[in-house]
Amino acid sequence: MATKMKQKYDKYWGAVDKMNKLLYIAAVLDPRLKLQFIGFTLKWMYDDEKAVSALLEDVELATYELYAHYENQMEVGEGSSSSQTELDDDGGNVDLVAEYMKQLQKERGVVNKTELDRYLKEEVEKSMDPKFNVLGWWKVNSHRFPTLSRMAKDVLAVPISTVSSESAFSTGGRVLNNFRSSLTPRIVEALICTQDWLRADSSLCLVEEDSEEIDNIDEELSMVMKAIGISDVPLPHINTPRMSPNVEASTNTKGSI
């Protein structure tokens, strides 16, 4: 079971380049972390500086690509709504306030900066309260980052899956399901133990050397079973290579069970 969990860990978390980029983007969209936290954490966890810097660039590029996708979707939606407004407007009036804001942005040189650029250059939130509501922060600041807030809501709303690690402990759930609910506890235990034995590494067992120890274990098991009131259940017998001729002859004549 531990070996399976280690394989899952190596598959998803064993190397920085194998991790899902969406997990990094979720950290970028946390106003308390952003890209600085990712770079700091990767340098603290891994010694390969080249791999860390390359991964940080990939995360930044992936974040900008995802933002560009949302920006295009927003522009398409705004274009359709603005064209509809122009068709409905009979007077042909111009929104002077909007034109004035555009002129101010051009004069200040902010027109070429995207919402993501402005968000990343702002100071991080100082609050490290575990009850800090990230989605609530984006809701409050949606008027400043309309496109980025929609992107953050989609990314941060995805729950982190723990199926890979929990599946290592769900052997019983796979054996006893809705279609096989009539199995007795003893049969379920036998199936689970057999499955575990089949998955284990095959190793040679020297029965001749361990026959005395096996006999001791059998006696201890018999005492335990008698103590709990199930003495009538026969214990599994382990045949050893050292069999007497009489026993071997009787086995051949009567047949093995």
mmCIF file of C-alpha atoms in Angstrom:
data_model
loop_
_atom_site.group_PDB
_atom_site.id
_atom_site.type_symbol
_atom_site.label_atom_id
_atom_site.label_comp_id
_atom_site.label_asym_id
_atom_site.label_seq_id
_atom_site.Cartn_x
_atom_site.Cartn_y
_atom_site.Cartn_z
ATOM 1 C CA MET A 1 0.000 0.000 0.000
ATOM 2 C CA ALA A 2 2.813 2.397 0.869
ATOM 3 C CA THR A 3 4.580 1.500 -2.370
ATOM 4 C CA LYS A 4 1.484 2.375 -4.386
ATOM 5 C CA MET A 5 1.180 5.715 -2.611
ATOM 6 C CA LYS A 6 4.844 6.470 -3.287
ATOM 7 C CA GLN A 7 4.332 5.732 -6.985
ATOM 8 C CA LYS A 8 1.373 8.112 -7.089
ATOM 9 C CA TYR A 9 3.396 10.777 -5.322
ATOM 10 C CA ASP A 10 6.302 10.424 -7.749
ATOM 11 C CA LYS A 11 3.903 10.598 -10.676
ATOM 12 C CA TYR A 12 2.198 13.844 -9.670
ATOM 13 C CA TRP A 13 4.606 15.523 -7.236
ATOM 14 C CA GLY A 14 7.977 13.817 -7.682
ATOM 15 C CA ALA A 15 9.296 16.401 -10.157
ATOM 16 C CA VAL A 16 8.459 20.072 -10.507
ATOM 17 C CA ASP A 17 7.902 19.780 -14.254
ATOM 18 C CA LYS A 18 5.282 17.029 -13.829
ATOM 19 C CA MET A 19 2.924 19.026 -11.641
ATOM 20 C CA ASN A 20 -0.291 20.453 -13.035
ATOM 21 C CA LYS A 21 0.241 24.080 -14.041
ATOM 22 C CA LEU A 22 -3.253 24.924 -12.861
ATOM 23 C CA LEU A 23 -2.112 24.452 -9.254
ATOM 24 C CA TYR A 24 0.542 27.121 -9.781
ATOM 25 C CA ILE A 25 -1.951 29.441 -11.468
ATOM 26 C CA ALA A 26 -4.266 29.061 -8.488
ATOM 27 C CA ALA A 27 -1.434 30.245 -6.238
ATOM 28 C CA VAL A 28 -0.797 33.195 -8.565
ATOM 29 C CA LEU A 29 -4.444 34.204 -8.291
ATOM 30 C CA ASP A 30 -4.207 34.264 -4.506
ATOM 31 C CA PRO A 31 -3.648 37.966 -3.688
ATOM 32 C CA ARG A 32 -1.523 36.941 -0.694
ATOM 33 C CA LEU A 33 0.936 34.863 -2.768
ATOM 34 C CA LYS A 34 1.248 35.689 -6.489
ATOM 35 C CA LEU A 35 4.348 34.787 -8.527
ATOM 36 C CA GLN A 36 6.803 35.834 -5.819
ATOM 37 C CA PHE A 37 5.595 33.090 -3.500
ATOM 38 C CA ILE A 38 5.928 30.413 -6.190
ATOM 39 C CA GLY A 39 9.500 31.428 -6.942
ATOM 40 C CA PHE A 40 10.390 31.515 -3.255
ATOM 41 C CA THR A 41 8.826 28.120 -2.554
ATOM 42 C CA LEU A 42 10.435 26.379 -5.528
ATOM 43 C CA LYS A 43 13.887 27.695 -4.650
ATOM 44 C CA TRP A 44 13.423 26.529 -1.076
ATOM 45 C CA MET A 45 12.253 23.038 -2.068
ATOM 46 C CA TYR A 46 14.539 22.204 -5.004
ATOM 47 C CA ASP A 47 18.249 22.688 -5.563
ATOM 48 C CA ASP A 48 18.209 22.827 -9.362
ATOM 49 C CA GLU A 49 18.064 26.566 -10.044
ATOM 50 C CA LYS A 50 17.820 26.150 -13.811
ATOM 51 C CA ALA A 51 14.793 23.867 -13.517
ATOM 52 C CA VAL A 52 13.164 26.229 -11.026
ATOM 53 C CA SER A 53 13.665 29.297 -13.208
ATOM 54 C CA ALA A 54 12.421 27.439 -16.295
ATOM 55 C CA LEU A 55 9.338 26.272 -14.435
ATOM 56 C CA LEU A 56 8.659 29.775 -13.133
ATOM 57 C CA GLU A 57 8.760 31.093 -16.683
ATOM 58 C CA ASP A 58 6.401 28.335 -17.819
ATOM 59 C CA VAL A 59 3.958 29.192 -15.031
ATOM 60 C CA GLU A 60 4.036 32.879 -15.941
ATOM 61 C CA LEU A 61 3.542 32.081 -19.622
ATOM 62 C CA ALA A 62 0.668 29.705 -18.858
ATOM 63 C CA THR A 63 -0.981 32.346 -16.670
ATOM 64 C CA TYR A 64 -0.791 34.961 -19.422
ATOM 65 C CA GLU A 65 -2.089 32.504 -22.026
ATOM 66 C CA LEU A 66 -5.052 31.608 -19.852
ATOM 67 C CA TYR A 67 -5.737 35.289 -19.216
ATOM 68 C CA ALA A 68 -5.585 36.019 -22.954
ATOM 69 C CA HIS A 69 -8.219 33.347 -23.532
ATOM 70 C CA TYR A 70 -10.564 34.940 -20.984
ATOM 71 C CA GLU A 71 -9.838 38.398 -22.369
ATOM 72 C CA ASN A 72 -10.825 37.283 -25.868
ATOM 73 C CA GLN A 73 -14.036 35.796 -24.512
ATOM 74 C CA MET A 74 -14.838 39.025 -22.699
ATOM 75 C CA GLU A 75 -14.129 41.135 -25.799
ATOM 76 C CA VAL A 76 -16.426 38.957 -27.898
ATOM 77 C CA GLY A 77 -19.215 39.372 -25.339
ATOM 78 C CA GLU A 78 -18.693 43.123 -25.012
ATOM 79 C CA GLY A 79 -18.564 43.541 -28.786
ATOM 80 C CA SER A 80 -21.937 41.897 -29.267
ATOM 81 C CA SER A 81 -23.528 43.940 -26.482
ATOM 82 C CA SER A 82 -22.026 47.229 -27.715
ATOM 83 C CA SER A 83 -23.214 46.583 -31.281
ATOM 84 C CA GLN A 84 -26.702 45.945 -29.948
ATOM 85 C CA THR A 85 -26.521 49.214 -27.987
ATOM 86 C CA GLU A 86 -25.467 51.125 -31.084
ATOM 87 C CA LEU A 87 -28.409 49.706 -33.015
ATOM 88 C CA ASP A 88 -30.816 50.714 -30.262
ATOM 89 C CA ASP A 89 -29.360 54.215 -29.866
ATOM 90 C CA ASP A 90 -31.208 56.600 -32.164
ATOM 91 C CA GLY A 91 -29.532 59.801 -31.078
ATOM 92 C CA GLY A 92 -25.948 58.687 -31.730
ATOM 93 C CA ASN A 93 -24.753 60.143 -28.426
ATOM 94 C CA VAL A 94 -21.138 59.570 -27.346
ATOM 95 C CA ASP A 95 -20.254 58.502 -23.805
ATOM 96 C CA LEU A 96 -17.987 61.409 -22.854
ATOM 97 C CA VAL A 97 -17.003 59.873 -19.507
ATOM 98 C CA ALA A 98 -15.743 56.687 -21.170
ATOM 99 C CA GLU A 99 -13.834 58.670 -23.781
ATOM 100 C CA TYR A 100 -12.333 60.834 -21.048
ATOM 101 C CA MET A 101 -11.122 57.755 -19.116
ATOM 102 C CA LYS A 102 -9.553 56.347 -22.268
ATOM 103 C CA GLN A 103 -7.733 59.619 -22.843
ATOM 104 C CA LEU A 104 -6.401 59.580 -19.272
ATOM 105 C CA GLN A 105 -5.134 56.033 -19.712
ATOM 106 C CA LYS A 106 -3.302 57.009 -22.878
ATOM 107 C CA GLU A 107 -1.676 60.002 -21.183
ATOM 108 C CA ARG A 108 -0.567 57.926 -18.190
ATOM 109 C CA GLY A 109 0.692 55.060 -20.342
ATOM 110 C CA VAL A 110 -1.619 52.529 -18.696
ATOM 111 C CA VAL A 111 -3.479 51.596 -21.844
ATOM 112 C CA ASN A 112 -0.929 48.891 -22.798
ATOM 113 C CA LYS A 113 -0.985 47.254 -19.376
ATOM 114 C CA THR A 114 -3.392 44.402 -18.905
ATOM 115 C CA GLU A 115 -5.334 43.584 -15.772
ATOM 116 C CA LEU A 116 -2.899 40.784 -15.052
ATOM 117 C CA ASP A 117 0.075 43.163 -15.277
ATOM 118 C CA ARG A 118 -1.517 45.598 -12.856
ATOM 119 C CA TYR A 119 -2.547 42.789 -10.508
ATOM 120 C CA LEU A 120 0.943 41.276 -10.358
ATOM 121 C CA LYS A 121 2.613 44.657 -9.749
ATOM 122 C CA GLU A 122 0.360 45.544 -6.853
ATOM 123 C CA GLU A 123 1.375 44.828 -3.282
ATOM 124 C CA VAL A 124 0.336 41.450 -1.909
ATOM 125 C CA GLU A 125 -2.297 41.256 0.773
ATOM 126 C CA LYS A 126 -0.722 41.244 4.229
ATOM 127 C CA SER A 127 -3.462 39.153 5.790
ATOM 128 C CA MET A 128 -2.435 35.565 6.521
ATOM 129 C CA ASP A 129 -5.670 34.707 8.265
ATOM 130 C CA PRO A 130 -6.578 31.063 7.505
ATOM 131 C CA LYS A 131 -10.192 32.197 7.158
ATOM 132 C CA PHE A 132 -9.263 34.675 4.421
ATOM 133 C CA ASN A 133 -11.837 34.367 1.619
ATOM 134 C CA VAL A 134 -9.985 34.519 -1.687
ATOM 135 C CA LEU A 135 -13.145 34.362 -3.782
ATOM 136 C CA GLY A 136 -14.639 37.085 -1.618
ATOM 137 C CA TRP A 137 -11.603 39.273 -2.349
ATOM 138 C CA TRP A 138 -12.085 38.802 -6.076
ATOM 139 C CA LYS A 139 -15.761 39.613 -5.733
ATOM 140 C CA VAL A 140 -14.943 42.903 -4.026
ATOM 141 C CA ASN A 141 -12.263 43.779 -6.597
ATOM 142 C CA SER A 142 -14.174 42.607 -9.655
ATOM 143 C CA HIS A 143 -14.777 46.205 -10.719
ATOM 144 C CA ARG A 144 -11.007 46.720 -11.025
ATOM 145 C CA PHE A 145 -10.233 43.328 -12.589
ATOM 146 C CA PRO A 146 -13.392 42.190 -14.413
ATOM 147 C CA THR A 147 -11.655 39.706 -16.722
ATOM 148 C CA LEU A 148 -9.167 38.460 -14.159
ATOM 149 C CA SER A 149 -11.877 38.034 -11.532
ATOM 150 C CA ARG A 150 -13.876 35.760 -13.822
ATOM 151 C CA MET A 151 -10.745 33.743 -14.507
ATOM 152 C CA ALA A 152 -10.004 33.497 -10.771
ATOM 153 C CA LYS A 153 -13.530 32.332 -9.986
ATOM 154 C CA ASP A 154 -13.237 29.502 -12.512
ATOM 155 C CA VAL A 155 -9.773 28.400 -11.391
ATOM 156 C CA LEU A 156 -10.210 28.709 -7.629
ATOM 157 C CA ALA A 157 -13.600 27.008 -7.653
ATOM 158 C CA VAL A 158 -12.046 23.696 -8.774
ATOM 159 C CA PRO A 159 -11.629 21.417 -5.714
ATOM 160 C CA ILE A 160 -8.302 19.660 -5.226
ATOM 161 C CA SER A 161 -8.779 15.930 -5.806
ATOM 162 C CA THR A 162 -7.458 13.371 -3.320
ATOM 163 C CA VAL A 163 -8.604 10.315 -5.259
ATOM 164 C CA SER A 164 -5.088 9.124 -6.041
ATOM 165 C CA SER A 165 -4.018 8.897 -2.402
ATOM 166 C CA GLU A 166 -7.345 7.726 -0.984
ATOM 167 C CA SER A 167 -7.684 4.968 -3.581
ATOM 168 C CA ALA A 168 -4.775 3.164 -1.936
ATOM 169 C CA PHE A 169 -6.973 2.635 1.152
ATOM 170 C CA SER A 170 -10.209 1.778 -0.675
ATOM 171 C CA THR A 171 -9.522 -1.921 -1.213
ATOM 172 C CA GLY A 172 -12.555 -2.908 0.820
ATOM 173 C CA GLY A 173 -14.774 -0.577 -1.185
ATOM 174 C CA ARG A 174 -13.741 -2.268 -4.413
ATOM 175 C CA VAL A 175 -14.338 -5.762 -3.009
ATOM 176 C CA LEU A 176 -17.653 -5.097 -1.256
ATOM 177 C CA ASN A 177 -19.766 -2.859 -3.478
ATOM 178 C CA ASN A 178 -23.466 -2.506 -4.281
ATOM 179 C CA PHE A 179 -23.361 -5.467 -6.642
ATOM 180 C CA ARG A 180 -21.632 -7.800 -4.161
ATOM 181 C CA SER A 181 -23.237 -6.723 -0.922
ATOM 182 C CA SER A 182 -24.233 -10.248 0.096
ATOM 183 C CA LEU A 183 -20.692 -11.355 0.896
ATOM 184 C CA THR A 184 -20.071 -12.360 4.480
ATOM 185 C CA PRO A 185 -17.366 -10.580 6.494
ATOM 186 C CA ARG A 186 -15.242 -13.710 6.461
ATOM 187 C CA ILE A 187 -15.295 -13.934 2.651
ATOM 188 C CA VAL A 188 -14.513 -10.227 2.328
ATOM 189 C CA GLU A 189 -11.539 -10.633 4.640
ATOM 190 C CA ALA A 190 -10.314 -13.597 2.612
ATOM 191 C CA LEU A 191 -10.611 -11.667 -0.664
ATOM 192 C CA ILE A 192 -8.757 -8.644 0.679
ATOM 193 C CA CYS A 193 -5.982 -10.772 2.181
ATOM 194 C CA THR A 194 -5.617 -12.761 -1.024
ATOM 195 C CA GLN A 195 -5.410 -9.570 -3.061
ATOM 196 C CA ASP A 196 -2.717 -8.238 -0.752
ATOM 197 C CA TRP A 197 -0.739 -11.487 -0.987
ATOM 198 C CA LEU A 198 -0.916 -11.512 -4.771
ATOM 199 C CA ARG A 199 0.405 -7.949 -4.938
ATOM 200 C CA ALA A 200 3.256 -8.670 -2.533
ATOM 201 C CA ASP A 201 6.701 -9.600 -3.771
ATOM 202 C CA SER A 202 7.190 -13.317 -4.156
ATOM 203 C CA SER A 203 9.866 -14.601 -1.783
ATOM 204 C CA LEU A 204 11.025 -18.127 -1.036
ATOM 205 C CA CYS A 205 10.036 -19.501 2.335
ATOM 206 C CA LEU A 206 12.210 -22.221 3.859
ATOM 207 C CA VAL A 207 9.530 -24.295 5.539
ATOM 208 C CA GLU A 208 11.970 -26.859 6.852
ATOM 209 C CA GLU A 209 13.813 -24.247 8.888
ATOM 210 C CA ASP A 210 10.659 -22.477 10.060
ATOM 211 C CA SER A 211 8.520 -25.520 10.858
ATOM 212 C CA GLU A 212 8.946 -25.120 14.622
ATOM 213 C CA GLU A 213 8.046 -21.436 14.473
ATOM 214 C CA ILE A 214 4.979 -22.221 12.362
ATOM 215 C CA ASP A 215 3.859 -24.832 14.897
ATOM 216 C CA ASN A 216 4.197 -22.274 17.670
ATOM 217 C CA ILE A 217 2.121 -19.786 15.700
ATOM 218 C CA ASP A 218 -0.542 -22.430 15.115
ATOM 219 C CA GLU A 219 -0.721 -23.181 18.824
ATOM 220 C CA GLU A 220 -0.996 -19.487 19.705
ATOM 221 C CA LEU A 221 -3.750 -18.999 17.128
ATOM 222 C CA SER A 222 -5.626 -21.992 18.499
ATOM 223 C CA MET A 223 -5.481 -20.556 22.015
ATOM 224 C CA VAL A 224 -6.704 -17.166 20.794
ATOM 225 C CA MET A 225 -9.571 -18.670 18.810
ATOM 226 C CA LYS A 226 -10.630 -20.810 21.764
ATOM 227 C CA ALA A 227 -10.575 -17.739 23.986
ATOM 228 C CA ILE A 228 -12.942 -15.833 21.692
ATOM 229 C CA GLY A 229 -15.277 -18.818 21.258
ATOM 230 C CA ILE A 230 -14.574 -19.957 17.687
ATOM 231 C CA SER A 231 -12.648 -23.091 18.467
ATOM 232 C CA ASP A 232 -14.779 -25.128 16.087
ATOM 233 C CA VAL A 233 -13.294 -23.404 13.033
ATOM 234 C CA PRO A 234 -10.437 -25.504 11.614
ATOM 235 C CA LEU A 235 -7.151 -23.700 11.131
ATOM 236 C CA PRO A 236 -5.417 -23.830 7.741
ATOM 237 C CA HIS A 237 -2.797 -26.542 7.730
ATOM 238 C CA ILE A 238 0.600 -25.915 6.183
ATOM 239 C CA ASN A 239 2.135 -28.971 4.568
ATOM 240 C CA THR A 240 5.848 -29.227 5.146
ATOM 241 C CA PRO A 241 8.269 -31.163 2.903
ATOM 242 C CA ARG A 242 9.265 -33.407 5.839
ATOM 243 C CA MET A 243 6.397 -35.900 5.712
ATOM 244 C CA SER A 244 6.568 -39.426 7.000
ATOM 245 C CA PRO A 245 6.094 -42.294 4.539
ATOM 246 C CA ASN A 246 2.875 -43.372 6.254
ATOM 247 C CA VAL A 247 1.356 -39.886 5.993
ATOM 248 C CA GLU A 248 2.447 -39.598 2.368
ATOM 249 C CA ALA A 249 0.929 -42.971 1.507
ATOM 250 C CA SER A 250 -2.329 -42.141 3.207
ATOM 251 C CA THR A 251 -2.464 -38.840 1.337
ATOM 252 C CA ASN A 252 -1.981 -40.548 -2.005
ATOM 253 C CA THR A 253 -4.645 -43.167 -1.324
ATOM 254 C CA LYS A 254 -7.327 -40.944 0.185
ATOM 255 C CA GLY A 255 -6.600 -37.899 -1.983
ATOM 256 C CA SER A 256 -5.653 -34.389 -0.918
ATOM 257 C CA ILE A 257 -8.210 -31.864 0.233
#
